Coordinates of C-alpha atoms in Angstrom, one line a residue:
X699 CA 85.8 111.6 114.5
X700 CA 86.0 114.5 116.1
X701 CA 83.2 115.2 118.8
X702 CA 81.2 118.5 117.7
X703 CA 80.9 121.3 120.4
X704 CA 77.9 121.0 122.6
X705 CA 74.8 123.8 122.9
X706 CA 76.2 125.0 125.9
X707 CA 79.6 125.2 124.8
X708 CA 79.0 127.2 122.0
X709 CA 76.7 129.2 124.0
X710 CA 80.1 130.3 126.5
X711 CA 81.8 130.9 123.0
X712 CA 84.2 128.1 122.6
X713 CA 85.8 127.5 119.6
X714 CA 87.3 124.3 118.4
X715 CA 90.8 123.1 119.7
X716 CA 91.0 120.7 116.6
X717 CA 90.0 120.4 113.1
X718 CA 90.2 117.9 109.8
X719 CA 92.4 119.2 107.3
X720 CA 91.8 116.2 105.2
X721 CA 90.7 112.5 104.9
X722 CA 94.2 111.6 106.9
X723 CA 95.5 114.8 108.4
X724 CA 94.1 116.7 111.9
X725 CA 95.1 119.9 113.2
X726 CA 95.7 120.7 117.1
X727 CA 95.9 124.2 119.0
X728 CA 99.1 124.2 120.5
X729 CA 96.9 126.2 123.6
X730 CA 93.3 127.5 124.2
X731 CA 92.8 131.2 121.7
X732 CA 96.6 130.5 120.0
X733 CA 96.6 131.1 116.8
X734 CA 99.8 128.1 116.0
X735 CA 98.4 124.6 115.0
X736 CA 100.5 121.6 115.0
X737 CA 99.9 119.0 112.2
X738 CA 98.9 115.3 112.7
X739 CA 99.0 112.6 110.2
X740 CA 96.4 109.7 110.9
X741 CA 94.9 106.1 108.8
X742 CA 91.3 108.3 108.9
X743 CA 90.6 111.6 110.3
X744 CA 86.5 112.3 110.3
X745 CA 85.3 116.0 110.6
X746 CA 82.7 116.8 113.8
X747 CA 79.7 116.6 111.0
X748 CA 79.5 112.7 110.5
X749 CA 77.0 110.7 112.2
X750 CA 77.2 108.1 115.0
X751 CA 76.1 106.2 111.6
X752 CA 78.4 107.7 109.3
X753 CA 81.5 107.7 111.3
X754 CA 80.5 103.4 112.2
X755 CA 80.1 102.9 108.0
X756 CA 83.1 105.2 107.3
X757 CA 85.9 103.4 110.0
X758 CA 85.3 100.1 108.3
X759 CA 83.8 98.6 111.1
X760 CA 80.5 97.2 109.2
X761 CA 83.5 95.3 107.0
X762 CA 85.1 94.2 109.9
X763 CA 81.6 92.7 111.4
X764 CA 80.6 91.4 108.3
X765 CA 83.7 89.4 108.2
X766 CA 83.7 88.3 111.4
X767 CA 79.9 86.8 110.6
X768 CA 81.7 84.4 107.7
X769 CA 83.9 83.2 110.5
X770 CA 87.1 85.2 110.6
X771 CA 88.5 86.9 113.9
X772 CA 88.5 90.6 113.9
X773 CA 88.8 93.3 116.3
X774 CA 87.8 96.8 116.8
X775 CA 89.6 99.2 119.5
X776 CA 88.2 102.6 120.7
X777 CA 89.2 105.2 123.0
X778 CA 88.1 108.4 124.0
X779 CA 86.3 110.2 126.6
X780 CA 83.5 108.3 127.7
X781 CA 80.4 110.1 126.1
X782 CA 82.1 112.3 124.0
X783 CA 81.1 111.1 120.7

């Protein structure tokens, strides 16, 4: 998911450095104000408008829990900036 922009970064006129093209593709700025994107293919991309909620329901996780609750081992790995989303 990617994290949306925050009040005061809109407010200094940032734009986006990435962006979902679709369900399994991202694009990336190749630098800040360029106007070349490179193209990255991923298992699930998720625009900056999902939820905490949606982008928890949406990864598979809930499966992966419910699963794990009838006894069957499971794991869930995350990165990113801590507190960005």
């Amino acid at each position: 998911r990617l994290r949306p922009l925050l009040a005061h970064e809109l407010a200094r006129g940032e734009e986006p450095c990435c962006e979902v093209k679709d369900a399994n593709t991202m694009l990336i700025r190749t630098c800040a104000g360029a106007k070349q994107w490179r193209q990255y293919a991923f298992d699930a991309c998720l625009p900056s408008d999902r939820s905490q909620r949606q982008a928890f329901q949406e990864s598979g996780v809930t499966n992966l829990l419910d699963s794990a609750i009838d006894g069957y081992a499971g794991t869930v790995l995350a990165y990113g900036q801590t507190g960005s989303g």
